[in-house]
mmCIF file of C-alpha atoms in Angstrom:
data_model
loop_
_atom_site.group_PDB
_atom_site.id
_atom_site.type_symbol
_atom_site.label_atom_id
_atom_site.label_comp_id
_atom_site.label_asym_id
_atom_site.label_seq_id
_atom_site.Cartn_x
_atom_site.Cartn_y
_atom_site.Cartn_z
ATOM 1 C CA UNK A 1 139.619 122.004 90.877
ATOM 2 C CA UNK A 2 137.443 121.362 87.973
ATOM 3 C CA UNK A 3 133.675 120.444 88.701
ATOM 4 C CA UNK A 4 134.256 117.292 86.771
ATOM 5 C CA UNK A 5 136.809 116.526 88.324
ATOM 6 C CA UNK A 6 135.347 116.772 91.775
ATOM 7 C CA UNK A 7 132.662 115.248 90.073
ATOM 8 C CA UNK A 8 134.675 112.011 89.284
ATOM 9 C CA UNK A 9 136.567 111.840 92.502
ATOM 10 C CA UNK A 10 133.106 112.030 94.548
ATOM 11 C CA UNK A 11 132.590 108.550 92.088
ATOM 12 C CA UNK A 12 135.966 107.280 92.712
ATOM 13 C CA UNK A 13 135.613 107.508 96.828
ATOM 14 C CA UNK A 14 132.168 106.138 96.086
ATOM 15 C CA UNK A 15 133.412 103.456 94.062
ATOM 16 C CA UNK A 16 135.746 102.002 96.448
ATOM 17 C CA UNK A 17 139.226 102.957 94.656
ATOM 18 C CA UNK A 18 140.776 105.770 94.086
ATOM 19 C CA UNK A 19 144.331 106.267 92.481
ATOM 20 C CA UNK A 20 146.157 109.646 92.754
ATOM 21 C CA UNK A 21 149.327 110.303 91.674
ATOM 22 C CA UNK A 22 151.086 113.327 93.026
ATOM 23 C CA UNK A 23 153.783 114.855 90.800
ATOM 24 C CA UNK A 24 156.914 115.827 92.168
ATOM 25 C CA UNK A 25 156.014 119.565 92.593
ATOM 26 C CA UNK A 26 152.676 118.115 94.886
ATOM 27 C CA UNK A 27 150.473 118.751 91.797
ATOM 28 C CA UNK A 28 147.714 116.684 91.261
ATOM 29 C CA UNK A 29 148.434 114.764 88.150
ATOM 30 C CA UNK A 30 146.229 112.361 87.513
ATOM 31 C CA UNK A 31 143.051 110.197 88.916
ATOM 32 C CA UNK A 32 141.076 107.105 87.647
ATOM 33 C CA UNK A 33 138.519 104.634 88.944
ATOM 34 C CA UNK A 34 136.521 101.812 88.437
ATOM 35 C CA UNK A 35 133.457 103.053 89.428
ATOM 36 C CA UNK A 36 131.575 99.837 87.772
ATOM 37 C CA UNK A 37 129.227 98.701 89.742
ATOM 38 C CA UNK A 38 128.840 94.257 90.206
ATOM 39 C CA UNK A 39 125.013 94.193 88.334
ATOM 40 C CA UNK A 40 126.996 95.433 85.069
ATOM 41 C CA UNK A 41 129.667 93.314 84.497
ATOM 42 C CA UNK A 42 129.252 90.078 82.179
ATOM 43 C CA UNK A 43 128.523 86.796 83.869
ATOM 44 C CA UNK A 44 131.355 84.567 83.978
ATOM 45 C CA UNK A 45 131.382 82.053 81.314
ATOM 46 C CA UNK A 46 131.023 78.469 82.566
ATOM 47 C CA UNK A 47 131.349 76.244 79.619
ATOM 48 C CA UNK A 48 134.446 74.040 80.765
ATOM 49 C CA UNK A 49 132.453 71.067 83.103
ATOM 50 C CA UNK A 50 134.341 70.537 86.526
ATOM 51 C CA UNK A 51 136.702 67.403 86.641
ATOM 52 C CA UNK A 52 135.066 64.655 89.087
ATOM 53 C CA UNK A 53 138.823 63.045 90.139
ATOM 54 C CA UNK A 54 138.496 59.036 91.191
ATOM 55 C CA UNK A 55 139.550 57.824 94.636
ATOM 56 C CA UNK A 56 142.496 56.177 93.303
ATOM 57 C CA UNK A 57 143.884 59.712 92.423
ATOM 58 C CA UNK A 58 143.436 61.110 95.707
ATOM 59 C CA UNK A 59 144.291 60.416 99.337
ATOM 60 C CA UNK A 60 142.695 61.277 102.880
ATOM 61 C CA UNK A 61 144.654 62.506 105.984
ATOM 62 C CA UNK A 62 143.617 62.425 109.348
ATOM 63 C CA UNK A 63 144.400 65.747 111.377
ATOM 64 C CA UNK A 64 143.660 66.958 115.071
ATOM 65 C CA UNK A 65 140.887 69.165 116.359
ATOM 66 C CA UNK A 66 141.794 72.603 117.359
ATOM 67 C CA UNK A 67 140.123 71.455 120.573
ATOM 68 C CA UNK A 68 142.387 68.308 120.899
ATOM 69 C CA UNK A 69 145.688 70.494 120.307
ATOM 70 C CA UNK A 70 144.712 72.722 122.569
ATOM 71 C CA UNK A 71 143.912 70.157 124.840
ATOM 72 C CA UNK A 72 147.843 68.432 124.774
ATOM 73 C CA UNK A 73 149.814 71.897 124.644
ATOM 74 C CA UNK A 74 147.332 72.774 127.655
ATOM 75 C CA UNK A 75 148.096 69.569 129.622
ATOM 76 C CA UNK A 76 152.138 69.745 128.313
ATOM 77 C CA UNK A 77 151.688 72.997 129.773
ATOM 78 C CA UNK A 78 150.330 72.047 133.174
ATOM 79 C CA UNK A 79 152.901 69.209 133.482
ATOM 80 C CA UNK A 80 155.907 71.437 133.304
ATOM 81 C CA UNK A 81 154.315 74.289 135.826
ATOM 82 C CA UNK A 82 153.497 71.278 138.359
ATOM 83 C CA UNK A 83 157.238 70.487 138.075
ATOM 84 C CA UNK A 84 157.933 74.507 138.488
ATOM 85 C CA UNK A 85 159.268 74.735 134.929
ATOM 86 C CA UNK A 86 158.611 77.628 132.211
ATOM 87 C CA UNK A 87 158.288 76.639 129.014
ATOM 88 C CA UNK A 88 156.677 76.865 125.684
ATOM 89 C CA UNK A 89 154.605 74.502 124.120
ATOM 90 C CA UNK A 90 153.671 73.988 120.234
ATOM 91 C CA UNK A 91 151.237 71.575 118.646
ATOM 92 C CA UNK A 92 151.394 70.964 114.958
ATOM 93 C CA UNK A 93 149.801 69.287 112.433
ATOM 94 C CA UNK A 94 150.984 66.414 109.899
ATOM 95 C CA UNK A 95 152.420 69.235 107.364
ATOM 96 C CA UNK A 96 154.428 70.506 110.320
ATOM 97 C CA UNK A 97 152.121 73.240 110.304
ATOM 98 C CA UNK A 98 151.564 75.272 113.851
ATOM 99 C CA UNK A 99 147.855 74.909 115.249
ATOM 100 C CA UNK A 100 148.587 75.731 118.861
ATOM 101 C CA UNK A 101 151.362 77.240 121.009
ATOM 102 C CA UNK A 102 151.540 78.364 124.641
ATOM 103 C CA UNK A 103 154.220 80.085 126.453
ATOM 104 C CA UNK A 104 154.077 79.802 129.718
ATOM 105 C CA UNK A 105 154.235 82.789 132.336
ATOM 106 C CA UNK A 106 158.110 83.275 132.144
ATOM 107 C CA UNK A 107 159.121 81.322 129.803
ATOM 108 C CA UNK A 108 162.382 81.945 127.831
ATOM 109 C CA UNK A 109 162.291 84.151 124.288
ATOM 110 C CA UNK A 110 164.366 81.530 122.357
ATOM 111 C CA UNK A 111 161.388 78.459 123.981
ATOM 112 C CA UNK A 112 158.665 79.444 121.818
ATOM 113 C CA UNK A 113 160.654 78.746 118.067
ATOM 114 C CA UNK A 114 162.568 75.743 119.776
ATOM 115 C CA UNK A 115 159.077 74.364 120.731
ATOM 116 C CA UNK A 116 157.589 74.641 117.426
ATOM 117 C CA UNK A 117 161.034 73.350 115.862
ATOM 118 C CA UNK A 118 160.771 70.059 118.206
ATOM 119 C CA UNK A 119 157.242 69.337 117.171
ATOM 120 C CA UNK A 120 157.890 69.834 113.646
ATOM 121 C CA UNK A 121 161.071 67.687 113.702
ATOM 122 C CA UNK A 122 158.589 64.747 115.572
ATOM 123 C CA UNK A 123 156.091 64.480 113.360
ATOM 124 C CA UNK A 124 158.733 64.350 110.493
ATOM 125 C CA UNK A 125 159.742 61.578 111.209
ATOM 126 C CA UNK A 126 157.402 60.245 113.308
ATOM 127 C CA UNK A 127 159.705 59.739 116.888
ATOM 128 C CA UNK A 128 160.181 61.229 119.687
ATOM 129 C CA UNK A 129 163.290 63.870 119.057
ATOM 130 C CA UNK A 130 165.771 62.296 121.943
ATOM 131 C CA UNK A 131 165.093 59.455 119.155
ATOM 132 C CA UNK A 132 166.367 61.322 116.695
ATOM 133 C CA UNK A 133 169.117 62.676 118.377
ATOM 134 C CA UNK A 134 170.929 59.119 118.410
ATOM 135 C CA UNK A 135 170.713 59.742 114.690
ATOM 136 C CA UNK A 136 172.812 62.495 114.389
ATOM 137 C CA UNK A 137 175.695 60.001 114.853
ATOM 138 C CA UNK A 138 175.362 58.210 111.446
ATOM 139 C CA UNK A 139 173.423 61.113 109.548
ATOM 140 C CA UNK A 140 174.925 64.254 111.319
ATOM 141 C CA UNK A 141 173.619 66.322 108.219
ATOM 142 C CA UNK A 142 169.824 65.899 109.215
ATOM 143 C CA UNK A 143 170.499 68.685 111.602
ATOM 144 C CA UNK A 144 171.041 70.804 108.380
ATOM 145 C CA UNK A 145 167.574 70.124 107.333
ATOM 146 C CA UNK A 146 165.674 73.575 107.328
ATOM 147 C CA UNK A 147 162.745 74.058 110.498
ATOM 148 C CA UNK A 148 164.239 70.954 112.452
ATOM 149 C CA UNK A 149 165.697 70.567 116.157
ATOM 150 C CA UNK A 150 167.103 68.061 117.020
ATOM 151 C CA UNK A 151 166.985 68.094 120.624
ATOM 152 C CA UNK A 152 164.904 65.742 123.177
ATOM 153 C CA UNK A 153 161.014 67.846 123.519
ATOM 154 C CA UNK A 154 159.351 66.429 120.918
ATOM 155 C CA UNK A 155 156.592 63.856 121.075
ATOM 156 C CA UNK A 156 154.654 62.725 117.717
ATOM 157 C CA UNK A 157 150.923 62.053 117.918
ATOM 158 C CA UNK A 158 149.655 59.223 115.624
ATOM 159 C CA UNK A 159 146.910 58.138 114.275
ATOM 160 C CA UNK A 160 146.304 54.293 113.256
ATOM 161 C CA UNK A 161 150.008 54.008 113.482
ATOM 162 C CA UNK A 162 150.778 57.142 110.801
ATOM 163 C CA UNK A 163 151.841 60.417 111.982
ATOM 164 C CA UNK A 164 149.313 62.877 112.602
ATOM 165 C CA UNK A 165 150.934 65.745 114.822
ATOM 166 C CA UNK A 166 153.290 66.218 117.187
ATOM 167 C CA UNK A 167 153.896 68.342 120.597
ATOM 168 C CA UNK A 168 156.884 70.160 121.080
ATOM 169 C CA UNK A 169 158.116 71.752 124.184
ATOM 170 C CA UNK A 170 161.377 74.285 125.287
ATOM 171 C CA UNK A 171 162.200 75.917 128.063
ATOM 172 C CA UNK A 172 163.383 73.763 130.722
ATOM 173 C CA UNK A 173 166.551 72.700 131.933
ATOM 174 C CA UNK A 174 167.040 69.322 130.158
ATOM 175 C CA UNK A 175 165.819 68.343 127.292
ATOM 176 C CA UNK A 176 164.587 65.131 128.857
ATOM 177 C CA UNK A 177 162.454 67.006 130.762
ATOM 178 C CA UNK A 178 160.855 68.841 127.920
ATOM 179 C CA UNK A 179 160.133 65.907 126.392
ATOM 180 C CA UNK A 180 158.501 64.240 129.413
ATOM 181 C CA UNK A 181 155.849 67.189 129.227
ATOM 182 C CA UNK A 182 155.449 66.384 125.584
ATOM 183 C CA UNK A 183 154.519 63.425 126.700
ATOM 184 C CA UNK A 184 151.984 64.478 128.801
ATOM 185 C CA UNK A 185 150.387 66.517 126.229
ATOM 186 C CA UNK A 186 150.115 63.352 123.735
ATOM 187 C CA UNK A 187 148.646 61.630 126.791
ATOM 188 C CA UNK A 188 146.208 63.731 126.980
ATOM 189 C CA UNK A 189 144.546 62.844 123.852
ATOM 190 C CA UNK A 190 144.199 59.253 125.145
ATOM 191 C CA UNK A 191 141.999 60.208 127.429
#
């Protein structure tokens, strides 16, 4: 090896990248860097102004605290083990998005995705999922809707009337009993 090349790979390493291609033989073929350093490139330019965007163009949503999820799946969680059941519980926000789960000691494998699934069906459409099942009747293609379950466990947790999360919980033998735990956990946050 060259002394400029080890001279330009002690750079490279230096540098922070480093790109080596190996040829099929295993000869070195070829490396390059960026060895530039942040002081010498240009300053970004900054001539377009930011937008300032009116109220009337935006909108405000009201989520929970990561301490107030974990606050319902915890007391979701507590309700089922004082009734002996093992179960998972989810907590997610108004996009459907998961902030909290908990799977309790035994619980089933398929509880945890059925959990989230429940609480992202609730908040949906803001009702409890035994609700929703009753729908299935007229509209049996809302089951078909990607991330849903529709199956009694999940509660929704609202805000000034509009949906704000939802708890879902799987795992024990009847659905209404699942959703009696949800329950619980959107209980909790009354307190």
């Amino acid at each position: 090896m060259s002394l400029t090349l080890r001279a330009r790979r002690t750079r490279v390493l230096a540098g922070g990248t480093l790109v080596v291609a190996l040829g099929a033989a295993g000869v070195l073929g070829t490396v390059s860097a960026n060895a530039e350093s942040p002081q010498s490139r240009p300053a970004a330019a900054s001539s377009a102004p930011a937008a300032e965007v009116s109220g009337r163009d935006t909108t405000t949503t009201t989520h929970l605290t990561t301490a107030a999820a974990t606050r319902a799946a915890q007391a979701a969680l507590d309700a089922a083990q004082r009734a002996h059941q093992k179960v998972s519980v989810a907590v997610v926000d108004r996009d459907g998005r998961t902030v909290v789960t908990l799977r309790g000691d035994g619980a089933g494998p398929q509880s945890y995705e059925s959990a989230v699934k429940k609480a992202y069906t609730a908040v949906s459409w803001n009702a409890p999922t035994s609700d929703l099942v009753k729908r299935l009747d007229s509209a049996p293609t809302l089951k078909d809707i990607p991330g849903t379950l529709f199956l009694a466990g999940g509660a929704p947790v609202t805000a000034k009337g509009a949906p704000v999360a939802a708890v879902g919980v799987a795992g024990a033998p009847s659905g209404d009993q699942d959703e009696t735990f949800a329950k619980a956990g959107v209980a909790a946050l009354g307190r």
